[in-house]
Amino acid sequence: MNSAASILNNPFLNKGTAFTTAERQALGLVGTLPSHVQTLDEQATQAYAQYQSKANNLEKRLFLMTIFNENRTLFFKLMADHVVEFMPIVYDPTVADAIEEYSHLFTDPQNAAFISVDDPDSIEATLQNAADGRDIRLVVVTDAEGILGMGDWGVNGVDIAVGKLMVYTAAAGIDPAQVLPVSIDAGTNNQKLLDDPLYLGNHHRRMAGDDYLAIIDKFVTAERKLFPESLLHWEDFGRGNAQVILDKYQDQFLTFNDDIQGTGMVVLAGILGALNISHEAITDQKFVTFGAGTAGMGIANQILDELMRAGLSETEARSHFYAVDRQGLLFTDTPDLTAAQRPFTRDRSEFANADELTSLAAVVQTIHPTVLIGTSTQPGTFTEAIVKDMAAHTPRPIIFPLSNPTKLAEATAADLIKWTDGQALIATGIPAGDVDYQGTTYHIGQGNNALMYPGLGFGLIAATAKVLNGETLSAACHALGGLVDASEPGAAVLPPVGQLTTFSQKLAEIVAQSVLDQGLNKEPISDAKQAIAEMKWTPVYPENN
Ligand SMILES: NC(=O)c1ccc[n+]([C@@H]2O[C@H](COP(=O)([O-])OP(=O)(O)OC[C@H]3O[C@@H](n4cnc5c(N)ncnc54)[C@H](O)[C@@H]3O)[C@@H](O)[C@H]2O)c1
Ligand SMILES: O=C(O)C[C@H](O)C(=O)O
Ligand SMILES: [Mn+2]
């Protein structure tokens, strides 16, 4: 039998003051808690009052994390009751502050697995120890080379894996005991961390190249061996590794890159939502992706897939894209192109002024895009002049400044509404409040992969999918359609975070059905909805431990 301490210190078992008198007797907890027994609702009310007394968002987050560390059920009960309020606290943008301060604020490893490249022989033991016998179905792994748009944060980046998993549970209902956050500490090139004696990661520069990929392979082998039923989710890897890793493994087992595929999905869903409002066709759009990195090219590929499904040839579909990075518009002869950028380059001969297309302003002026996506990490780059120029050539410009966190956004929703006289169809990476402009209230969709990956992942896991393919991704992108009343003035292009659980459920069902329709399920499953319902976890205490 467990000792009292091992129960009270186990966040997957602990109920704190909600252990009933009978449970206290049965579990050897008599006298280890104050005598009054509380309900989960009472605990949640008390905790929420404390939460509200905290001075700022980081303090609020730290308070919620103590509850997370002690009692997962109570944490997710609170999250279920206050999802709109808590999302920006446990996830983007406050998670960014927590990552920057991680080593200084550290109090608890949060049941994550900490893999060190300096100890490759311990990878399997690391995963096994962190899982501690739990039936892991979902792993979020980061090496933190590209945390949001903030660059390299070494072991501190583990918080993004923890945060993504919180959203999975809150949105879709994966059992928090079935998830595992993983940090691969490959070192860091962040000099500030290397110079900081309190930094908790390896104090050396990042391992790269074949040695690094061999460690990744070792991790993958151990992960598949220990958790063969799991979905392996990659988060915030560097531009040079993210696509390489996805390409290597995506046909072998159930795996997903959130920055490439999750972002591609939410942007396509947002564009479909915008076109629903403007009544335009996707095949008539011209797309400028500003910041042609992991997310930017993931987005381009997901839209390309959609254009081809709409009947365009690949060549014709590619002609709708203009990829812009530091160098300006990317041409076939631009130096230092990435493998993902190359197929989206343009020929210089297409433009009389090709040599001048070195800035976003020049590209917008020449091309007259109808869709402008920002994944550049460069704040304020969607300037008033650029946005007005775009709006002068298209009635309903679709503009998604997606760089996170808040301080890196290419523009604010309020400015975009003002500069386009209310015509822009907008989604932002971080949550944005309503914008009141000339008598209309504009709701702003959150163009964040958090709208998509929980439902997608849960559907894949519940359906026991062998792999994730383009067919399922496409089905998921269309799943959010019809949730927003497009005829309402100021309608958002994506459904609100307040409906996260509802649309994650719908998304999961559509994804699971797509898996079954393609015969990609490992286990015999006949009813997608039932499989989802059976797997779904809700934050209530089980009657007995
Ligand atoms: N909202 C979302 O769901 C979501 C999802 C993924 C990424 N993002 C955000 O997108 C941004 C990029 O993330 P990523 O993973 O693609 O990073 P990345 O490093 O792979 O890509 C960033 C790209 O921007 C380019 N860039 C840098 N400075 C530039 C400049 N001055 N002009 C043009 N391009 C420039 C870089 O060269 C690089 O190609 C981050 O801020 C991240 O938070 C948002
Ligand atoms: O983490 C987020 O908020 C979204 C995205 O995955 C990012 O890297 O910015
Ligand atoms: Mn990310």
Coordinates of C-alpha atoms and ligand atoms in Angstrom, one line a residue:
M1 CA 0.0 0.0 0.0
N2 CA 1.1 3.6 -0.7
S3 CA 2.2 5.6 2.3
A4 CA 0.3 8.8 3.1
A5 CA 3.1 11.0 1.7
S6 CA 3.4 9.1 -1.5
I7 CA -0.3 9.7 -2.2
L8 CA -0.4 13.3 -1.1
N9 CA 2.7 14.0 -3.1
N10 CA 1.5 12.3 -6.3
P11 CA -0.4 14.9 -8.4
F12 CA -2.1 12.2 -10.3
L13 CA -3.6 10.7 -7.2
N14 CA -3.8 13.6 -4.7
K15 CA -7.2 15.1 -3.9
G16 CA -6.0 17.1 -0.9
T17 CA -8.8 18.1 1.4
A18 CA -11.3 16.3 -0.9
F19 CA -10.3 12.9 0.3
T20 CA -13.4 11.7 2.1
T21 CA -13.4 10.3 5.6
A22 CA -13.7 6.8 4.2
E23 CA -10.9 7.3 1.8
R24 CA -8.7 8.7 4.5
Q25 CA -9.3 5.6 6.5
A26 CA -8.8 3.2 3.6
L27 CA -5.6 4.9 2.3
G28 CA -3.8 5.5 5.6
L29 CA -4.4 9.3 5.5
V30 CA -6.2 9.7 8.8
G31 CA -4.8 12.8 10.5
T32 CA -2.7 13.9 7.6
L33 CA -5.2 16.5 6.5
P34 CA -7.4 19.1 8.2
S35 CA -10.6 17.4 9.2
H36 CA -13.1 19.3 7.1
V37 CA -13.7 17.5 3.8
Q38 CA -14.1 19.7 0.8
T39 CA -15.7 19.1 -2.6
L40 CA -13.8 19.7 -5.8
D41 CA -16.0 22.7 -6.4
E42 CA -15.2 24.2 -3.0
Q43 CA -11.5 23.6 -3.6
A44 CA -11.8 25.3 -7.0
T45 CA -13.6 28.3 -5.6
Q46 CA -11.0 28.7 -2.9
A47 CA -8.1 28.4 -5.3
Y48 CA -9.6 30.8 -7.8
A49 CA -10.0 33.4 -5.1
Q50 CA -6.3 33.1 -4.3
Y51 CA -5.5 33.2 -8.0
Q52 CA -7.3 36.5 -8.3
S53 CA -5.3 38.0 -5.5
K54 CA -2.0 37.6 -7.5
A55 CA -0.5 40.9 -8.7
N56 CA 0.5 40.0 -12.3
N57 CA 0.3 37.3 -14.9
L58 CA 3.6 35.6 -14.0
E59 CA 2.5 35.4 -10.3
K60 CA -0.8 34.0 -11.4
R61 CA 1.0 31.4 -13.5
L62 CA 3.3 30.4 -10.6
F63 CA 0.3 30.0 -8.3
L64 CA -1.5 27.8 -10.9
M65 CA 1.7 25.8 -11.3
T66 CA 1.8 24.9 -7.6
I67 CA -1.7 23.5 -8.0
F68 CA -0.6 21.7 -11.1
N69 CA 2.3 20.2 -9.2
E70 CA 0.1 19.1 -6.3
N71 CA -3.2 18.1 -7.8
R72 CA -3.8 17.7 -11.6
T73 CA -7.6 17.2 -11.2
L74 CA -8.0 20.5 -9.3
F75 CA -5.8 22.3 -11.8
F76 CA -7.8 21.1 -14.8
K77 CA -11.1 21.7 -13.0
L78 CA -10.0 25.4 -12.6
M79 CA -8.9 25.4 -16.2
A80 CA -12.2 24.1 -17.4
D81 CA -14.1 26.7 -15.4
H82 CA -11.9 29.6 -16.6
V83 CA -10.4 28.6 -19.9
V84 CA -10.5 32.0 -21.7
E85 CA -8.9 33.6 -18.6
F86 CA -6.3 30.9 -18.0
M87 CA -5.1 30.2 -21.6
P88 CA -2.9 33.3 -21.8
I89 CA -1.6 32.5 -18.3
V90 CA -0.6 28.8 -18.6
Y91 CA 0.2 29.1 -22.3
D92 CA 1.2 31.9 -24.7
P93 CA 2.1 34.7 -23.9
T94 CA 2.8 34.2 -20.2
V95 CA 4.6 30.9 -20.8
A96 CA 7.2 33.0 -22.6
D97 CA 8.1 34.9 -19.4
A98 CA 8.1 31.6 -17.5
I99 CA 10.6 30.2 -19.9
E100 CA 12.9 33.2 -19.7
E101 CA 12.9 32.9 -15.9
Y102 CA 12.7 29.1 -15.7
S103 CA 16.1 28.4 -14.1
H104 CA 15.6 31.2 -11.6
L105 CA 12.1 30.2 -10.6
F106 CA 12.6 26.5 -10.6
T107 CA 10.8 24.6 -7.9
D108 CA 9.5 21.4 -9.5
P109 CA 10.4 19.2 -12.5
Q110 CA 6.6 18.8 -13.3
N111 CA 7.0 15.1 -14.3
A112 CA 9.0 16.0 -17.4
A113 CA 11.8 13.8 -18.8
F114 CA 15.1 15.6 -19.0
I115 CA 17.3 14.1 -21.7
S116 CA 20.9 15.3 -21.9
V117 CA 23.0 14.9 -25.0
D118 CA 25.9 14.3 -22.7
D119 CA 24.4 11.1 -21.4
P120 CA 23.0 9.3 -24.4
D121 CA 23.1 5.9 -22.6
S122 CA 20.5 7.1 -20.1
I123 CA 17.8 8.2 -22.7
E124 CA 15.7 5.1 -22.2
A125 CA 16.0 5.2 -18.4
T126 CA 15.2 8.9 -18.4
L127 CA 11.9 8.3 -20.3
Q128 CA 11.1 5.3 -18.1
N129 CA 11.8 7.1 -14.8
A130 CA 9.7 10.1 -15.8
A131 CA 6.8 8.0 -17.0
D132 CA 7.0 6.0 -13.7
G133 CA 4.8 3.2 -15.0
R134 CA 2.1 5.5 -16.5
D135 CA 0.5 4.5 -19.8
I136 CA 1.9 7.3 -22.0
R137 CA -0.1 8.1 -25.1
L138 CA 1.2 11.6 -25.9
V139 CA 4.7 13.0 -25.8
V140 CA 5.6 16.6 -26.5
V141 CA 9.3 17.0 -27.0
T142 CA 11.3 20.2 -27.5
D143 CA 15.0 20.9 -27.8
A144 CA 14.1 24.6 -27.4
E145 CA 16.3 25.9 -30.2
G146 CA 13.4 28.0 -31.5
I147 CA 11.1 28.8 -28.6
L148 CA 8.2 30.8 -30.1
G149 CA 10.1 33.6 -31.8
M150 CA 12.5 34.1 -28.9
G151 CA 15.3 31.8 -30.1
D152 CA 17.3 29.4 -28.1
W153 CA 16.3 28.8 -24.4
G154 CA 18.0 25.5 -23.7
V155 CA 16.5 23.4 -20.9
N156 CA 14.2 26.4 -19.9
G157 CA 12.1 25.5 -22.9
V158 CA 10.7 22.5 -21.2
D159 CA 7.9 24.8 -20.1
I160 CA 6.5 24.9 -23.7
A161 CA 6.2 21.2 -23.7
V162 CA 4.4 21.3 -20.3
G163 CA 2.2 24.2 -21.5
K164 CA 1.2 22.5 -24.8
L165 CA 0.2 19.4 -22.9
M166 CA -1.9 21.4 -20.5
V167 CA -3.8 22.8 -23.5
Y168 CA -4.2 19.2 -24.9
T169 CA -6.0 18.2 -21.7
A170 CA -8.0 21.3 -21.2
A171 CA -9.1 21.5 -24.8
A172 CA -9.6 17.9 -25.8
G173 CA -9.6 15.8 -22.6
I174 CA -6.5 13.7 -22.8
D175 CA -5.8 12.1 -19.4
P176 CA -3.0 14.2 -17.8
A177 CA -1.5 10.9 -16.5
Q178 CA -1.1 9.7 -20.1
V179 CA 1.2 12.5 -21.2
L180 CA 4.9 13.1 -21.0
P181 CA 6.8 16.4 -21.6
V182 CA 10.4 15.9 -22.8
S183 CA 13.3 18.3 -22.9
I184 CA 16.2 17.3 -25.0
D185 CA 19.1 19.4 -23.6
A186 CA 21.5 19.7 -26.5
G187 CA 23.3 22.6 -24.9
T188 CA 22.5 26.2 -25.8
N189 CA 23.9 28.9 -28.0
N190 CA 22.2 31.5 -25.8
Q191 CA 25.2 33.3 -24.2
K192 CA 23.1 34.8 -21.5
L193 CA 22.2 31.3 -20.2
L194 CA 25.8 30.0 -20.6
D195 CA 27.0 32.9 -18.5
D196 CA 24.4 32.4 -15.8
P197 CA 25.5 30.2 -12.9
L198 CA 21.8 29.5 -12.0
Y199 CA 21.1 28.1 -15.5
L200 CA 19.9 24.6 -15.0
G201 CA 20.8 23.1 -18.4
N202 CA 24.1 21.9 -19.9
H203 CA 26.6 24.8 -19.8
H204 CA 28.0 24.2 -23.3
R205 CA 27.1 25.2 -26.8
R206 CA 24.5 23.3 -28.8
M207 CA 25.4 19.9 -30.3
A208 CA 24.6 20.0 -34.0
G209 CA 24.9 18.0 -37.3
D210 CA 25.1 14.2 -37.4
D211 CA 25.9 13.8 -33.7
Y212 CA 22.7 15.7 -32.8
L213 CA 20.6 13.7 -35.3
A214 CA 22.0 10.5 -33.8
I215 CA 20.8 11.5 -30.4
I216 CA 17.4 12.3 -31.8
D217 CA 17.3 8.9 -33.4
K218 CA 18.2 7.3 -30.1
F219 CA 15.4 9.2 -28.4
V220 CA 13.0 8.2 -31.1
T221 CA 14.0 4.5 -30.7
A222 CA 13.5 4.6 -27.0
E223 CA 10.3 6.5 -27.2
R224 CA 8.8 4.1 -29.7
K225 CA 9.9 1.1 -27.6
L226 CA 8.5 2.3 -24.3
F227 CA 5.4 4.1 -25.6
P228 CA 4.4 2.4 -28.9
E229 CA 0.8 3.6 -28.7
S230 CA 1.8 7.3 -28.4
L231 CA 1.7 10.3 -30.6
L232 CA 5.1 12.0 -30.7
H233 CA 4.7 15.8 -31.0
W234 CA 7.7 18.0 -31.9
E235 CA 7.8 21.6 -30.6
D236 CA 10.0 24.6 -31.2
F237 CA 13.0 22.9 -32.9
G238 CA 15.3 25.1 -34.9
R239 CA 14.7 26.0 -38.5
G240 CA 17.5 23.7 -39.7
N241 CA 16.2 20.6 -37.9
A242 CA 12.4 20.8 -37.6
Q243 CA 11.5 19.7 -41.2
V244 CA 14.4 17.3 -41.4
I245 CA 13.2 15.4 -38.4
L246 CA 9.6 15.4 -39.6
D247 CA 10.5 14.1 -43.0
K248 CA 12.6 11.4 -41.5
Y249 CA 9.9 9.9 -39.2
Q250 CA 6.5 10.9 -40.5
D251 CA 5.9 7.8 -42.6
Q252 CA 7.2 5.5 -39.9
F253 CA 5.0 6.1 -36.9
L254 CA 2.4 8.5 -35.5
T255 CA 4.2 11.9 -35.3
F256 CA 3.5 15.5 -35.8
N257 CA 5.4 18.8 -35.9
D258 CA 3.3 21.5 -34.4
D259 CA 5.1 24.5 -35.8
I260 CA 5.0 23.2 -39.3
Q261 CA 1.7 21.2 -39.4
G262 CA -0.3 22.7 -36.5
T263 CA 0.4 26.2 -37.7
G264 CA -0.3 25.3 -41.3
M265 CA -3.7 23.9 -40.2
V266 CA -4.8 26.9 -38.1
V267 CA -3.8 29.3 -40.8
L268 CA -5.7 27.4 -43.5
A269 CA -8.7 27.1 -41.2
G270 CA -8.5 30.8 -40.6
I271 CA -8.2 31.6 -44.3
L272 CA -11.2 29.4 -45.1
G273 CA -13.1 31.3 -42.3
A274 CA -12.1 34.6 -43.8
L275 CA -13.2 33.6 -47.3
N276 CA -16.5 32.5 -45.9
I277 CA -16.9 36.1 -44.7
S278 CA -15.7 37.7 -47.9
H279 CA -17.3 35.1 -50.3
E280 CA -14.1 34.8 -52.3
A281 CA -12.5 31.7 -53.6
I282 CA -9.1 30.4 -52.3
T283 CA -7.9 29.8 -55.8
D284 CA -8.2 33.6 -56.4
Q285 CA -5.8 34.5 -53.6
K286 CA -2.2 35.7 -53.7
F287 CA -0.3 34.7 -50.6
V288 CA 2.7 36.5 -49.2
T289 CA 4.4 34.7 -46.3
F290 CA 6.7 37.0 -44.4
G291 CA 9.2 35.0 -42.5
A292 CA 9.8 31.9 -44.5
G293 CA 11.0 29.6 -41.7
T294 CA 9.5 26.6 -40.0
A295 CA 6.0 28.0 -39.5
G296 CA 6.0 30.1 -42.7
M297 CA 6.8 27.2 -45.0
G298 CA 4.5 24.9 -43.1
I299 CA 1.7 27.3 -43.8
A300 CA 2.6 27.6 -47.4
N301 CA 2.6 23.8 -47.8
Q302 CA -0.8 23.4 -46.2
I303 CA -2.4 26.1 -48.4
L304 CA -0.7 24.6 -51.4
D305 CA -2.3 21.3 -50.6
E306 CA -5.7 23.0 -50.4
L307 CA -5.2 24.7 -53.8
M308 CA -4.3 21.4 -55.4
R309 CA -7.3 19.7 -53.8
A310 CA -9.3 22.6 -55.3
G311 CA -8.1 21.4 -58.7
L312 CA -5.0 23.5 -59.5
S313 CA -2.0 21.8 -60.9
E314 CA 1.1 22.0 -58.7
T315 CA 2.8 24.5 -60.9
E316 CA -0.3 26.7 -61.0
A317 CA -0.8 26.4 -57.3
R318 CA 2.8 27.4 -56.5
S319 CA 2.4 30.5 -58.7
H320 CA 0.0 31.9 -56.0
F321 CA 2.9 32.1 -53.4
Y322 CA 5.5 34.7 -52.7
A323 CA 7.9 33.8 -49.9
V324 CA 9.7 36.6 -48.2
D325 CA 12.5 36.2 -45.7
R326 CA 15.5 38.4 -44.6
Q327 CA 16.7 38.5 -48.1
G328 CA 13.4 39.9 -49.5
L329 CA 11.4 37.9 -52.0
L330 CA 13.0 34.5 -52.4
F331 CA 14.2 33.8 -55.9
T332 CA 15.6 30.6 -57.4
D333 CA 19.1 32.2 -57.2
T334 CA 18.8 33.6 -53.7
P335 CA 21.7 32.4 -51.6
D336 CA 21.2 30.3 -48.4
L337 CA 17.8 29.0 -49.3
T338 CA 16.4 26.2 -47.0
A339 CA 15.1 23.0 -48.5
A340 CA 11.6 24.0 -47.6
Q341 CA 11.9 27.4 -49.2
R342 CA 13.4 26.2 -52.6
P343 CA 10.1 24.9 -54.1
F344 CA 8.4 28.2 -53.3
T345 CA 11.0 30.5 -55.0
R346 CA 10.1 32.8 -57.9
D347 CA 12.0 33.4 -61.1
R348 CA 13.6 36.8 -61.4
S349 CA 12.5 37.1 -65.0
E350 CA 8.9 37.3 -63.8
F351 CA 9.5 40.8 -62.4
A352 CA 10.7 43.9 -64.2
N353 CA 11.9 45.2 -60.8
A354 CA 13.2 41.9 -59.3
D355 CA 16.3 43.5 -57.9
E356 CA 14.2 46.0 -55.9
L357 CA 12.1 43.3 -54.2
T358 CA 14.3 43.2 -51.1
S359 CA 11.7 44.4 -48.6
L360 CA 8.1 43.6 -47.6
A361 CA 7.0 47.0 -48.7
A362 CA 8.4 46.5 -52.2
V363 CA 6.9 43.1 -52.5
V364 CA 3.4 44.2 -51.4
Q365 CA 3.6 47.2 -53.7
T366 CA 4.6 45.0 -56.7
I367 CA 2.5 41.9 -56.1
H368 CA -0.7 43.3 -54.5
P369 CA -1.3 40.2 -52.2
T370 CA -4.7 39.4 -50.9
V371 CA -3.3 37.3 -48.0
L372 CA -0.4 38.4 -45.8
I373 CA 0.9 36.0 -43.1
G374 CA 3.5 37.1 -40.6
T375 CA 5.8 34.4 -39.0
S376 CA 9.0 36.6 -39.1
T377 CA 9.6 37.2 -35.4
Q378 CA 9.9 40.9 -36.4
P379 CA 7.6 43.2 -34.4
G380 CA 5.8 46.0 -36.1
T381 CA 6.8 45.0 -39.6
F382 CA 3.2 45.2 -40.9
T383 CA 3.4 48.9 -41.0
E384 CA 0.6 51.3 -41.7
A385 CA 2.0 52.1 -45.2
I386 CA 2.3 48.4 -46.1
V387 CA -1.2 47.6 -44.8
K388 CA -2.8 50.6 -46.5
D389 CA -1.1 49.7 -49.8
M390 CA -2.3 46.1 -49.5
A391 CA -5.9 47.3 -48.7
A392 CA -5.9 49.6 -51.7
H393 CA -5.8 46.7 -54.0
T394 CA -8.1 44.1 -52.4
P395 CA -11.5 44.7 -50.7
R396 CA -11.0 42.3 -47.8
P397 CA -7.3 41.9 -47.1
I398 CA -6.6 38.8 -45.0
I399 CA -3.8 39.7 -42.6
F400 CA -2.5 37.3 -39.9
P401 CA 0.4 38.6 -37.7
L402 CA 1.3 35.4 -36.0
S403 CA 4.7 35.9 -34.4
N404 CA 4.7 35.1 -30.7
P405 CA 4.9 36.2 -28.0
T406 CA 3.2 39.6 -27.8
K407 CA 6.3 41.7 -28.1
L408 CA 7.1 40.1 -31.5
A409 CA 3.8 40.5 -33.3
E410 CA 4.0 42.0 -36.7
A411 CA 1.0 44.3 -35.9
T412 CA -1.9 44.6 -33.5
A413 CA -5.4 43.8 -34.4
A414 CA -6.6 47.2 -33.4
D415 CA -4.2 48.9 -35.8
L416 CA -5.1 46.6 -38.7
I417 CA -8.8 47.3 -38.2
K418 CA -8.1 51.1 -38.1
W419 CA -5.7 51.2 -41.0
T420 CA -8.0 49.2 -43.3
D421 CA -11.2 51.0 -42.1
G422 CA -12.5 47.7 -40.7
Q423 CA -12.0 45.7 -43.8
A424 CA -9.1 43.5 -42.8
L425 CA -9.9 39.9 -41.9
I426 CA -7.5 39.1 -39.0
A427 CA -6.1 36.4 -36.9
T428 CA -3.4 37.0 -34.3
G429 CA -0.9 34.5 -32.7
I430 CA -1.6 35.7 -29.1
P431 CA -5.1 36.3 -27.8
A432 CA -6.5 39.7 -28.9
G433 CA -9.5 41.5 -27.3
D434 CA -12.4 42.8 -29.3
V435 CA -11.8 45.9 -31.3
D436 CA -14.5 48.6 -31.4
Y437 CA -14.3 50.7 -34.5
Q438 CA -16.9 53.1 -35.8
G439 CA -19.9 51.4 -34.2
T440 CA -18.9 47.8 -35.0
T441 CA -17.3 45.3 -32.6
Y442 CA -14.7 43.2 -34.3
H443 CA -14.0 39.8 -32.8
I444 CA -10.4 38.6 -33.4
G445 CA -9.7 35.0 -34.0
Q446 CA -6.6 33.5 -32.3
G447 CA -4.4 32.1 -35.2
N448 CA -2.6 29.8 -32.8
N449 CA -2.0 26.1 -33.4
A450 CA -3.5 25.6 -29.9
L451 CA -6.9 25.7 -31.7
M452 CA -5.9 22.7 -33.7
Y453 CA -3.4 20.3 -32.2
P454 CA -5.5 19.2 -29.2
G455 CA -8.4 17.9 -31.3
L456 CA -6.1 16.6 -34.0
G457 CA -3.9 14.8 -31.5
F458 CA -6.7 13.4 -29.4
G459 CA -8.5 12.1 -32.5
L460 CA -5.4 10.4 -33.8
I461 CA -4.7 8.8 -30.4
A462 CA -8.3 7.6 -29.8
A463 CA -8.4 6.2 -33.4
T464 CA -5.0 4.4 -32.8
A465 CA -3.7 5.9 -36.0
K466 CA -0.6 4.4 -37.5
V467 CA 0.5 7.7 -39.1
L468 CA -0.8 11.2 -39.8
N469 CA -1.2 12.0 -43.5
G470 CA -2.2 14.8 -45.7
E471 CA -5.8 13.5 -46.1
T472 CA -6.4 13.7 -42.3
L473 CA -4.7 17.1 -42.0
S474 CA -7.0 18.4 -44.7
A475 CA -10.1 17.0 -43.1
A476 CA -9.0 18.7 -39.8
C477 CA -8.5 22.1 -41.5
H478 CA -12.1 22.0 -42.7
A479 CA -13.5 20.9 -39.3
L480 CA -13.9 24.4 -37.9
G481 CA -16.1 25.5 -40.8
G482 CA -19.6 26.6 -39.9
L483 CA -18.8 27.4 -36.2
V484 CA -18.7 31.1 -36.8
D485 CA -21.7 33.1 -38.1
A486 CA -20.0 34.7 -41.1
S487 CA -22.9 37.1 -41.7
E488 CA -22.6 38.9 -38.4
P489 CA -20.8 42.2 -38.7
G490 CA -17.3 42.0 -37.1
A491 CA -17.3 38.1 -37.2
A492 CA -14.0 36.4 -36.4
V493 CA -12.3 34.2 -38.9
L494 CA -11.9 31.4 -36.3
P495 CA -14.1 30.3 -33.5
P496 CA -13.4 31.8 -30.0
V497 CA -11.2 30.2 -27.4
G498 CA -14.3 30.1 -25.2
Q499 CA -15.5 27.3 -27.4
L500 CA -12.2 25.4 -27.3
T501 CA -13.5 22.2 -25.8
T502 CA -16.5 22.1 -28.1
F503 CA -14.6 22.5 -31.3
S504 CA -11.7 20.3 -30.1
Q505 CA -14.3 17.5 -29.7
K506 CA -15.6 18.1 -33.2
L507 CA -12.1 18.2 -34.6
A508 CA -11.2 15.0 -32.8
E509 CA -14.2 13.2 -34.2
I510 CA -13.5 14.3 -37.7
V511 CA -9.9 13.3 -37.4
A512 CA -10.7 9.9 -35.9
Q513 CA -13.2 9.3 -38.7
S514 CA -10.7 10.2 -41.3
V515 CA -8.3 7.7 -39.8
L516 CA -10.9 5.0 -39.9
D517 CA -12.1 5.8 -43.4
Q518 CA -8.5 5.3 -44.6
G519 CA -8.1 2.1 -42.7
L520 CA -5.1 3.6 -40.8
N521 CA -6.2 2.4 -37.3
K522 CA -4.1 -0.2 -35.5
E523 CA -6.9 -1.5 -33.3
P524 CA -10.3 -2.5 -34.7
I525 CA -12.5 0.5 -34.1
S526 CA -15.9 0.9 -35.8
D527 CA -17.3 4.1 -34.2
A528 CA -15.1 7.2 -34.1
K529 CA -17.3 9.2 -31.8
Q530 CA -17.5 6.3 -29.3
A531 CA -13.7 5.9 -29.4
I532 CA -13.3 9.6 -28.5
A533 CA -16.0 9.4 -25.8
E534 CA -14.3 6.4 -24.2
M535 CA -10.9 8.0 -24.1
K536 CA -12.0 11.4 -22.9
W537 CA -10.9 12.4 -19.4
T538 CA -12.7 15.0 -17.3
P539 CA -11.6 16.7 -14.1
V540 CA -13.6 14.9 -11.5
Y541 CA -12.2 12.8 -8.6
P542 CA -12.6 9.1 -8.9
E543 CA -14.8 7.7 -6.1
N544 CA -12.0 5.6 -4.6
N545 CA -8.3 5.7 -5.0
Ligands
LIG1 N1 0.6 31.6 -34.1 C1 1.1 30.3 -34.2 O1 0.4 29.4 -34.0 C2 2.5 30.2 -34.4 C3 3.0 28.9 -34.7 C4 4.4 28.7 -35.0 C5 5.2 29.8 -35.0 N2 4.7 31.0 -34.7 C6 5.5 32.2 -34.6 O2 6.2 32.5 -35.8 C7 7.5 33.0 -35.6 C8 8.4 32.1 -36.4 O3 8.5 30.8 -35.8 P1 9.3 29.7 -36.6 O4 9.2 28.5 -35.8 O5 8.9 29.7 -38.0 O6 10.8 30.3 -36.5 P2 11.9 30.2 -37.6 O7 13.1 30.7 -37.0 O8 11.9 28.8 -38.2 O9 11.4 31.2 -38.8 C9 11.5 32.6 -38.7 C10 11.9 33.1 -40.0 O10 11.8 34.5 -40.0 C11 12.9 35.0 -40.8 N3 13.2 36.4 -40.5 C12 14.0 36.8 -39.4 N4 14.1 38.2 -39.6 C13 13.4 38.5 -40.7 C14 13.2 39.8 -41.3 N5 13.7 40.9 -40.8 N6 12.4 39.8 -42.4 C15 11.9 38.7 -42.9 N7 12.1 37.4 -42.3 C16 12.9 37.4 -41.2 C17 14.0 34.0 -40.4 O11 15.1 34.1 -41.3 C18 13.3 32.7 -40.5 O12 13.3 32.1 -41.7 C19 7.7 32.9 -34.1 O13 7.5 34.2 -33.5 C20 6.6 32.0 -33.6 O14 6.2 32.3 -32.3 C21 3.4 31.2 -34.4
LIG2 O1 3.4 28.3 -28.8 C1 2.6 29.0 -29.4 O2 2.0 29.9 -28.9 C2 2.4 28.9 -30.9 C3 3.5 28.3 -31.6 O3 3.8 27.0 -31.5 C4 4.8 29.1 -31.5 O4 5.9 28.5 -31.6 O5 4.7 30.4 -31.5
MN3 MN 5.8 26.4 -31.3

